[in-house]
Coordinates of C-alpha atoms in Angstrom, one line a residue:
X33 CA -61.0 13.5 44.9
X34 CA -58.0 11.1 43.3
X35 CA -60.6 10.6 40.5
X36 CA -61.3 14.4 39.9
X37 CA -57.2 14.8 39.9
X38 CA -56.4 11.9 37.5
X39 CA -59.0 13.4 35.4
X40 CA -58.1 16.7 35.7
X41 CA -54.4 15.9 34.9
X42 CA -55.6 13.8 32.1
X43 CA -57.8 17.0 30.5
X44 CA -54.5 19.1 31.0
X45 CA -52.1 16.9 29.5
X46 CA -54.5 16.2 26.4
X47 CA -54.4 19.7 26.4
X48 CA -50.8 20.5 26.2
X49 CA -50.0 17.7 23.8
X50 CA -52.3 19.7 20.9
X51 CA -50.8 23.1 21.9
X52 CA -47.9 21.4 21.1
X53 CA -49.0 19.6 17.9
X54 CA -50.8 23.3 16.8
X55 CA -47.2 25.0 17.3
X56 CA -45.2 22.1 15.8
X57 CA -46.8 21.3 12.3
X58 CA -46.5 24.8 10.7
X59 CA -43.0 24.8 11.5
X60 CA -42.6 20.8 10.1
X61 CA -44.7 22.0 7.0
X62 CA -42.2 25.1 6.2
X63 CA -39.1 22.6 7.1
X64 CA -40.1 19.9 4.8
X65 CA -40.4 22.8 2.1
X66 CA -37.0 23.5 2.4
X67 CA -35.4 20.2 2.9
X68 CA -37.0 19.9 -1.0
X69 CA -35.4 23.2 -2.1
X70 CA -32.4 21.7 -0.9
X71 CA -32.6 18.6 -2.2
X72 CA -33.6 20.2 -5.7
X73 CA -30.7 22.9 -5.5
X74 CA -28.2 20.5 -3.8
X75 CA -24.5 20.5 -5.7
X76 CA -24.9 16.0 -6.2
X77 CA -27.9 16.5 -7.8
X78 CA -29.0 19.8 -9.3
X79 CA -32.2 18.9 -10.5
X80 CA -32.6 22.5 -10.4
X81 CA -30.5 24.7 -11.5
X82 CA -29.0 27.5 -9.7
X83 CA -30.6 30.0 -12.4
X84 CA -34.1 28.9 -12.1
X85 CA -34.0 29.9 -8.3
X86 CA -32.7 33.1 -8.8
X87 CA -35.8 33.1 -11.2
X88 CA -37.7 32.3 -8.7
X89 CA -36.8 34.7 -6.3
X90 CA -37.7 37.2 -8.5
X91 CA -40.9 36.5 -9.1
X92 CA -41.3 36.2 -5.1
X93 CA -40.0 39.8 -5.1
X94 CA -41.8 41.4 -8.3
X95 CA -45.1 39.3 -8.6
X96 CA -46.1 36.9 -5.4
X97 CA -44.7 38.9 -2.1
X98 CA -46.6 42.4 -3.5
X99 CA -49.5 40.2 -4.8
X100 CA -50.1 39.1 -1.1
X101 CA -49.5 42.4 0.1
X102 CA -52.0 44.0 -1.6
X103 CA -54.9 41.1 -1.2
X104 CA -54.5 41.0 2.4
X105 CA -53.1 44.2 3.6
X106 CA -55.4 46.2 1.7
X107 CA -58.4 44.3 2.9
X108 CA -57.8 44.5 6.4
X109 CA -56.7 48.1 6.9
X110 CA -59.0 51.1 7.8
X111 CA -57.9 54.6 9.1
X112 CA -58.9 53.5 12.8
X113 CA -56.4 50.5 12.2
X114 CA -54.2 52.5 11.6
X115 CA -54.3 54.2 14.9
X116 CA -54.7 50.7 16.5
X117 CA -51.6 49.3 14.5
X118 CA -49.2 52.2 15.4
X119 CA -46.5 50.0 18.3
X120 CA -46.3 47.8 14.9
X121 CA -44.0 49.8 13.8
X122 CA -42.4 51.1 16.6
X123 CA -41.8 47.3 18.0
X124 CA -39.6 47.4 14.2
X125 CA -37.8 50.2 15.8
X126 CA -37.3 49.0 19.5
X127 CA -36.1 45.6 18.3
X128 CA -33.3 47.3 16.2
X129 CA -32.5 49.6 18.9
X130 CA -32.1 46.6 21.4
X131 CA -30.4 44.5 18.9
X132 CA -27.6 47.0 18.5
X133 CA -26.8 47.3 21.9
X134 CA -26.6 43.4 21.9
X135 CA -24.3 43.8 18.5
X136 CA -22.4 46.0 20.6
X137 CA -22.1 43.7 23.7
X138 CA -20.7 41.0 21.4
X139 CA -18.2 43.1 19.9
X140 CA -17.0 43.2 23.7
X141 CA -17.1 40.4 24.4
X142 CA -16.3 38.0 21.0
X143 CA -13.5 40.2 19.9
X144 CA -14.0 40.4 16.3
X145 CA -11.5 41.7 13.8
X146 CA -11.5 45.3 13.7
X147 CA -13.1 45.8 9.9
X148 CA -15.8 43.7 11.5
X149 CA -16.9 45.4 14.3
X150 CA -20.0 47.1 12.5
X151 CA -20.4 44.5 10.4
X152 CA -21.4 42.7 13.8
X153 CA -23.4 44.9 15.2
X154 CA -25.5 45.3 12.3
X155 CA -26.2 41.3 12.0
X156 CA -27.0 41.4 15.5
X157 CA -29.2 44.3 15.1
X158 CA -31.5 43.9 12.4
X159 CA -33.4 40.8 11.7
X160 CA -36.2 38.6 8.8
X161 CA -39.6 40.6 9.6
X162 CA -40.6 40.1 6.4
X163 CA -40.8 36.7 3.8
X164 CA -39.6 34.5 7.3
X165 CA -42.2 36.2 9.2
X166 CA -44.8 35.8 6.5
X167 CA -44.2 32.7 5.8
X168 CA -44.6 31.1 9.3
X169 CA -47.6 33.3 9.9
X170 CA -49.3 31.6 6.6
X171 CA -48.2 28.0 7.7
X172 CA -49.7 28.4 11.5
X173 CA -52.5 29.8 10.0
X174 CA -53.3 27.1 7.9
X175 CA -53.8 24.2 10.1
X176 CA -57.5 23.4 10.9
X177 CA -57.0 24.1 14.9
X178 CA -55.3 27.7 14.7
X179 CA -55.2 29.3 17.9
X180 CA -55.7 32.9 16.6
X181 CA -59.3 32.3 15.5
X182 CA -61.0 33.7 12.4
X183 CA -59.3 35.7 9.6
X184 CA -56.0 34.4 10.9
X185 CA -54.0 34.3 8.0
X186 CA -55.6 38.0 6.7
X187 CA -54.6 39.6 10.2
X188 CA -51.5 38.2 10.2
X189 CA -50.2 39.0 6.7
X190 CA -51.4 42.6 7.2
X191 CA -49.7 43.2 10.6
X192 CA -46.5 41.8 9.2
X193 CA -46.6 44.0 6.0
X194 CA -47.5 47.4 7.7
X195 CA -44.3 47.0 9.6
X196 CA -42.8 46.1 6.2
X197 CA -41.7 50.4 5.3
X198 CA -40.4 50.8 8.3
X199 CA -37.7 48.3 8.1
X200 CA -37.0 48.8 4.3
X201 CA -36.0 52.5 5.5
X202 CA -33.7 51.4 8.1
X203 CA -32.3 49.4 5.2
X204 CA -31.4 51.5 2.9
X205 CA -30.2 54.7 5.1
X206 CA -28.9 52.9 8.8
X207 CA -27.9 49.7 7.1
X208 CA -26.5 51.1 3.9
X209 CA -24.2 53.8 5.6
X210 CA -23.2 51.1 8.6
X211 CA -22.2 48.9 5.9
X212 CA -19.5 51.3 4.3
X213 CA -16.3 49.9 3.7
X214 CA -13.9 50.7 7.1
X215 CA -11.4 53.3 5.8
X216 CA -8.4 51.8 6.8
X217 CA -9.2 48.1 5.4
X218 CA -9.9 49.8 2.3
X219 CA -6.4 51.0 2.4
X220 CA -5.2 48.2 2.8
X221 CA -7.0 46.5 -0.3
X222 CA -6.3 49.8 -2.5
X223 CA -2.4 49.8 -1.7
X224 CA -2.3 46.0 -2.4
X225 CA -1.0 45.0 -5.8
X226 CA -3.7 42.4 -6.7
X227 CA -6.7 43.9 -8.4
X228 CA -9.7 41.5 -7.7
X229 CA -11.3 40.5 -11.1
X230 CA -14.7 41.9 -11.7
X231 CA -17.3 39.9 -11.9
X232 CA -19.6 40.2 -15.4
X233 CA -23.3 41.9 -14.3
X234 CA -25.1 39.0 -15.3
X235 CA -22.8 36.2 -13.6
X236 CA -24.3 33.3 -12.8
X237 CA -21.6 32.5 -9.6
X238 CA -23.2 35.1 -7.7
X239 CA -24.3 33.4 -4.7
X240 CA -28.3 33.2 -4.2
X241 CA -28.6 35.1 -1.0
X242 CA -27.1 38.1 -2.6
X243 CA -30.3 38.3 -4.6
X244 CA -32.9 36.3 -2.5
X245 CA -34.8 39.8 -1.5
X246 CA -33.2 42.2 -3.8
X247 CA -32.9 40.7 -7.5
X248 CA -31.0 42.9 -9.9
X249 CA -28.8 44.6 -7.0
X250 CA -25.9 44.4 -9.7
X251 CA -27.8 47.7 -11.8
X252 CA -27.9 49.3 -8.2
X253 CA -24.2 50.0 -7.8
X254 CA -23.3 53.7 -8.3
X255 CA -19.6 55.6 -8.3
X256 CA -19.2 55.4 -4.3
X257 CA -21.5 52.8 -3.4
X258 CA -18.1 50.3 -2.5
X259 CA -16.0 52.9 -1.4
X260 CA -15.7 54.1 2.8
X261 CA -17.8 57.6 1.6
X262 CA -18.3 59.2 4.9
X263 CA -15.5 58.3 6.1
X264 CA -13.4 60.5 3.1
X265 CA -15.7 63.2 3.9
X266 CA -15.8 63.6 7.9
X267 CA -12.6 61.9 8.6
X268 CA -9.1 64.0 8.0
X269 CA -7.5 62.0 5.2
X270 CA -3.9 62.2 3.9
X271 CA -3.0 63.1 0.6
X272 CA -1.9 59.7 0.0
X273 CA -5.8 58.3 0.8
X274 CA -7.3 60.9 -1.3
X275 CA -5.8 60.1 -4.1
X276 CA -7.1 56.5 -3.9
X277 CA -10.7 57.9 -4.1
X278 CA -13.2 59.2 -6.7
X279 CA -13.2 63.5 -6.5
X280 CA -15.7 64.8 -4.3
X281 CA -16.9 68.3 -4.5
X282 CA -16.6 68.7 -0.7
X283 CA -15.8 72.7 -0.8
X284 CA -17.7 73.9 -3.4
X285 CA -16.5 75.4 -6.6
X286 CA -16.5 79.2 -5.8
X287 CA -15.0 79.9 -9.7
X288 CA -18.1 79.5 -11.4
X289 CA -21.9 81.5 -10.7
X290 CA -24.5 78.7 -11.0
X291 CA -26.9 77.9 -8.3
X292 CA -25.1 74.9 -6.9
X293 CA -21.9 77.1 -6.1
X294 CA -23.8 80.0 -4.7
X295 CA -25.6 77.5 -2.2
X296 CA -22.4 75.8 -1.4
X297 CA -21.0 79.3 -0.2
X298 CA -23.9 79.8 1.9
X299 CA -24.0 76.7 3.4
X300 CA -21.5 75.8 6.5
X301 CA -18.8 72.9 6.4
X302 CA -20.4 70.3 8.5
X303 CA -24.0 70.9 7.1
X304 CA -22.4 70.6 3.2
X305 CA -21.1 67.5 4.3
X306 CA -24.5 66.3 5.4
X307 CA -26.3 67.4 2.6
X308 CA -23.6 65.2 0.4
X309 CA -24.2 62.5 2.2
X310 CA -27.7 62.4 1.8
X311 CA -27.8 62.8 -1.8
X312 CA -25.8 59.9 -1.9
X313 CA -27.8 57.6 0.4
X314 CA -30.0 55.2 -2.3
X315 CA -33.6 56.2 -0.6
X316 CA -35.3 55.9 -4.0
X317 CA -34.4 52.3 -3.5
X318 CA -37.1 52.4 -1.0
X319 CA -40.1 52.1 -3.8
X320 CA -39.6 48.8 -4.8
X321 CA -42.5 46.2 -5.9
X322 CA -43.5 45.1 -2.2
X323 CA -43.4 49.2 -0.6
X324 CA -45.5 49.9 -3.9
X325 CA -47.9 47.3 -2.8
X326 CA -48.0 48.7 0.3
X327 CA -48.9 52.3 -0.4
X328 CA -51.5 51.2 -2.7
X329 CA -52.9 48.3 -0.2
X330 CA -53.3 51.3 2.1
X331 CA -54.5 53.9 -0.4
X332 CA -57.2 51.7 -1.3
X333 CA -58.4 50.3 2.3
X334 CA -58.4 53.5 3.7
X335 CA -60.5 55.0 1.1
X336 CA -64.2 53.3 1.4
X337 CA -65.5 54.4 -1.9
X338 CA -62.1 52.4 -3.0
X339 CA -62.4 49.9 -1.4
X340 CA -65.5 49.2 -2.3
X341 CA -64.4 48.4 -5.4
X342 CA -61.8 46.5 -4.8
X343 CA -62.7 44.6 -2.0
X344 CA -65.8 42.3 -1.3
X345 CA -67.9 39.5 -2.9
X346 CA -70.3 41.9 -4.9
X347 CA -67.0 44.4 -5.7
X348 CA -66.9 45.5 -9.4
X349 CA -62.9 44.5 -9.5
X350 CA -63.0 41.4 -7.4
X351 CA -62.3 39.5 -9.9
X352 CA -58.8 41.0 -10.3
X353 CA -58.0 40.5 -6.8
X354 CA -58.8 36.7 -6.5
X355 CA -56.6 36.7 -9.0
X356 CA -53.8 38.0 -7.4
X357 CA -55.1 36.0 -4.1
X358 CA -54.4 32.9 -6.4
X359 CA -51.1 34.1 -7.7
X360 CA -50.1 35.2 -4.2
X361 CA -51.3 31.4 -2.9
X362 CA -47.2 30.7 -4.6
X363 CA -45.5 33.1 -2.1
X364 CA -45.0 31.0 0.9
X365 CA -43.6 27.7 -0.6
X366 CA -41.4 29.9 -3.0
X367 CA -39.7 31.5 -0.2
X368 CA -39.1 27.9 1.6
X369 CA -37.6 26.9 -1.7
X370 CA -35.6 29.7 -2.3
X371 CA -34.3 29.1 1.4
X372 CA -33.8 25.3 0.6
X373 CA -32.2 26.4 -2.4
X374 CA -29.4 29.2 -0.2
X375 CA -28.8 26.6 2.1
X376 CA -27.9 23.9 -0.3
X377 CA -24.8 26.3 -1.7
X378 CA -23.2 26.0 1.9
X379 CA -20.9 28.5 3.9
X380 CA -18.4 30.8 2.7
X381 CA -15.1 31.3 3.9
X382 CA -15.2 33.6 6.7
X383 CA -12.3 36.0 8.2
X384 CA -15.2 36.7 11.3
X385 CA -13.9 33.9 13.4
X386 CA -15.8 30.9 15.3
X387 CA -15.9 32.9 18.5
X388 CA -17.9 35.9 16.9
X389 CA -20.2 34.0 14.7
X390 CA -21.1 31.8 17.7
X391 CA -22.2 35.3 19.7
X392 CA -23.7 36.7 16.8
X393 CA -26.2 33.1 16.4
X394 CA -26.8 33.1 20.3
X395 CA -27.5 37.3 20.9
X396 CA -29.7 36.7 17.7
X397 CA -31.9 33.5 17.7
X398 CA -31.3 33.0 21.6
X399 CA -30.7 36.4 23.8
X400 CA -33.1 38.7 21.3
X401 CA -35.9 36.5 22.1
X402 CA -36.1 36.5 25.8
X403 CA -35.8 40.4 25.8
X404 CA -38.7 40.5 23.5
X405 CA -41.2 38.2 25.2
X406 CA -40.5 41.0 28.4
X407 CA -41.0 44.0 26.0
X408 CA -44.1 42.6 24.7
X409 CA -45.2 41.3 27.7
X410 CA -44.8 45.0 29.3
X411 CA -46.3 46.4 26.4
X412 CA -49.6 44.9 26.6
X413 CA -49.8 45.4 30.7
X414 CA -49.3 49.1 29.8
X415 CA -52.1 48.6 27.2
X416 CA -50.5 50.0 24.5
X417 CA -51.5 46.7 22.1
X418 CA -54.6 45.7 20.3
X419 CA -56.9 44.0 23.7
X420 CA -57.4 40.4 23.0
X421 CA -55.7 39.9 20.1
X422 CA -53.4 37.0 20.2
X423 CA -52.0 37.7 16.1
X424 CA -51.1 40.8 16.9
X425 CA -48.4 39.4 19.9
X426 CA -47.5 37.0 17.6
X427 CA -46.4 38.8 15.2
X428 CA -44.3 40.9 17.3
X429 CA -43.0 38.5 18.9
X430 CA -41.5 36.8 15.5
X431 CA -40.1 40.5 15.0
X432 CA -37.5 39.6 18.2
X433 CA -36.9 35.6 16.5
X434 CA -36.2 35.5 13.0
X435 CA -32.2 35.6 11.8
X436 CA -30.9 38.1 10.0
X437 CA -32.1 39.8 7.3
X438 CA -31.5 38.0 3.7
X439 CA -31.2 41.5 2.4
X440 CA -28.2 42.3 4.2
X441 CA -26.3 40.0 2.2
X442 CA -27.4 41.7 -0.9
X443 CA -26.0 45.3 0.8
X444 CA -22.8 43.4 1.9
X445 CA -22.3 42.3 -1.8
X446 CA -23.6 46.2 -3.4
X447 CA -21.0 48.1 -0.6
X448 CA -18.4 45.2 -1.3
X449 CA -18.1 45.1 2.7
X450 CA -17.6 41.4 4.1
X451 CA -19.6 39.7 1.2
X452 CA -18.3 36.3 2.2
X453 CA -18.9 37.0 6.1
X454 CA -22.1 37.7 5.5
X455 CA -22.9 34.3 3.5
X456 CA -21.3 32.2 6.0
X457 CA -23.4 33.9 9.0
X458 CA -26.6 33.7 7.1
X459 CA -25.9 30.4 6.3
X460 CA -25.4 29.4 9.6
X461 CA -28.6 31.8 11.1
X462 CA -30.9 29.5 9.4
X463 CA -29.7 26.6 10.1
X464 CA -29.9 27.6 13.6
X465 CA -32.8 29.1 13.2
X466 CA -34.9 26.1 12.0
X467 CA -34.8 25.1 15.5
X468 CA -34.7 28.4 17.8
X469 CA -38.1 28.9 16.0
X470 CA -39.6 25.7 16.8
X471 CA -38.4 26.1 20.3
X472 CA -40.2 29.5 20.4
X473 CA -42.9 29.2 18.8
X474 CA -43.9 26.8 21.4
X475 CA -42.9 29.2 23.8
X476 CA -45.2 32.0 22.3
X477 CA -48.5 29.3 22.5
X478 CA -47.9 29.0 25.8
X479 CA -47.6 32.5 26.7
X480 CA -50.0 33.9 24.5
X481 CA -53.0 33.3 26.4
X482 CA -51.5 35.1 29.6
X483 CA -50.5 38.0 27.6

């Protein structure tokens, strides 16, 4: 009996020692990939200059991200993967949803100034589920031992893309509007008598977060785009305030007879107002290189006389898409490097205050978690998940652990709304987050099998 224990604890410690190794080395791999971006990118040395990444991060987001989309995404999906896939998308949603109302508890209880109170629940709130997420799915996946069995790295690149639209939406309406200049902080700056120098479009100074996931934001700006918008238009304003803005045609010309006036006479107040706002919120934004990819990765796999064409050892185009398999093979290390390569510039200056970042870094990388291992968790005993299919948990797991967004930093800097803040807390995120992940990731192997 002692000999059937000692062996038994023997088997089970063997055991838990390569569960440990299997959820240790990918994250080693992608942290020695950006300890060389750093390195490379580092002010002492500058081996590489700051241009080159910013290079690079282009080609991540117009060549080697939609490249690897495409391959994998448009391989793996069929119309009854769709249906299978669908809490993908929603988990996108939830995790938002629960990540505000964490934003919100911070703003309770941290105290932030009061031109930062959405700025912190929108940090909180929306998180990495794309390059971060992609890029740790690829390293687990490539270790000989993977726990998520065959066509790994396939599954888990096209889970993580499909939920891909949904947060580029949330983007570019909930964050862009929630990232509006507060009205009376822009006041303050307008009635000021120092006029902040504008930068040149092309200037090289630009910190390399501001364009890690959105290169050439600087062409995006438009005539209200860093100005509190809704707030002029919902908000009752004094005559001193309005004058500080651009006109807006909030009443409708009733002098003239084309279309546009008649419709504004039809229309009532509070739906004109809406109607303004939405002309103004940038959703063609939305179809950049990585959506495209999308659409077309699911055009194609959900067409079978498409895919046939595309897809497969004996397909008639297959040679175009080992091709972009190979280019896409670059996507992963780049976005290491890239990160390397952000965290080398250091923090910003920051107005937030220590109190406010610190419960922004725990709600996101420590709090968030735990409430999504119990969402998932619930999820799959209510068998709304894909049965016995440990890549899919993963991946909405990582959805709750990643920091946040890179992309907000780029929204921060095209609303001119707490552009420093934002590269101080990013900053910080990662670093933090190079070890909240490992912590989890080990977590989620040990869980996964009971899920």
């Amino acid at each position: 009996m002692i000999r059937y224990l000692a062996e038994f604890y023997k088997n089970d410690m063997k055991s838990n020692s390569e569960d440990l190794l299997s959820a240790i080395l990918p994250l080693l791999k992608l942290l020695s990939l950006t300890v060389i971006g750093l390195f490379l990118a580092h002010p002492k040395t500058q081996i590489i200059p700051r241009a080159t990444f910013k290079l690079l991060s282009k080609l991540v987001f117009a060549l080697f991200l939609p490249c690897l989309i495409f391959t994998e995404l448009g391989e793996s999906i069929t119309i009854d993967s769709i249906a299978r896939w669908w809490f993908i998308p929603v988990n996108v949603l939830i995790s938002t949803f629960v990540g505000c109302l964490l934003g919100w508890l911070v703003v309770i209880i941290c105290r932030p100034p009061p031109e930062y109170k959405r700025f912190t629940i929108v940090m909180t709130a929306f998180g990495n589920t794309g390059n971060l997420c992609l890029a740790i799915v690829g390293s687990v996946c490539h270790t000989s031992n993977s726990p998520f069995g065959p066509h790994c790295h396939s599954r888990g690149v096209a889970y993580v893309s499909f939920a891909q639209w949904v947060a580029v939406i949330l983007v570019y309406t909930l964050v862009y509007h929630m990232m509006e200049p507060p009205l009376q902080f822009y006041e303050v700056l307008e009635e000021g008598t120092e006029i902040e120098e504008q930068r040149p479009v092309n200037d090289i100074s630009r910190p390399l977060l501001i364009e890690a996931e959105w290169p050439g934001i600087e062409e995006k700006e438009t005539e209200h785009s860093k100005t509190p918008f809704i707030a002029r238009i919902f908000s009752s304003i004094s005559s001193r305030s309005t004058s500080t803005f651009p006109d807006i045609d909030i009443n409708g010309d009733t002098s003239g007879s084309s279309p546009m006036s008649i419709r504004c006479l039809a229309e009532p107040r509070v739906v004109r107002k809406i109607r303004i706002v939405a002309e103004q919120t940038p959703i063609q934004h939305i179809l950049q290189p990585p959506t495209i990819a999308s659409l077309l990765a699911i055009i194609v796999g959900t067409v079978p006389q498409l895919k046939s064409y595309v897809f497969g050892y004996d397909a008639p185009l297959s040679f175009i898409t080992d091709s972009l398999q190979i280019v896409a093979g670059a996507m992963v290390p780049s976005v290491m490097l890239i990160l390397g390569g952000m965290l080398a510039e250091g923090p910003n200056d920051s107005k937030l205050g220590l109190r406010t970042t610190i419960g922004i870094i725990v709600a996101r990388l420590l709090v968030l978690p735990l409430l999504g291992i119990g969402i998932v968790t619930l999820s799959s005993k209510l068998d709304l998940l894909v049965a016995d299919d440990a890549m899919y948990r993963f991946v909405l797991l990582l959805q709750y652990t990643t920091p946040s967004a890179i992309l907000l930093g780029a929204i921060a800097s095209l609303r001119s709304y707490a552009v420093r803040e934002a590269s101080a807390l990013l900053f910080w995120q990662h670093l933090f987050a190079l070890f909240s992940l490992s912590v989890y990731v080990v977590v989620y192997f040990k869980l996964l099998p009971a899920m």
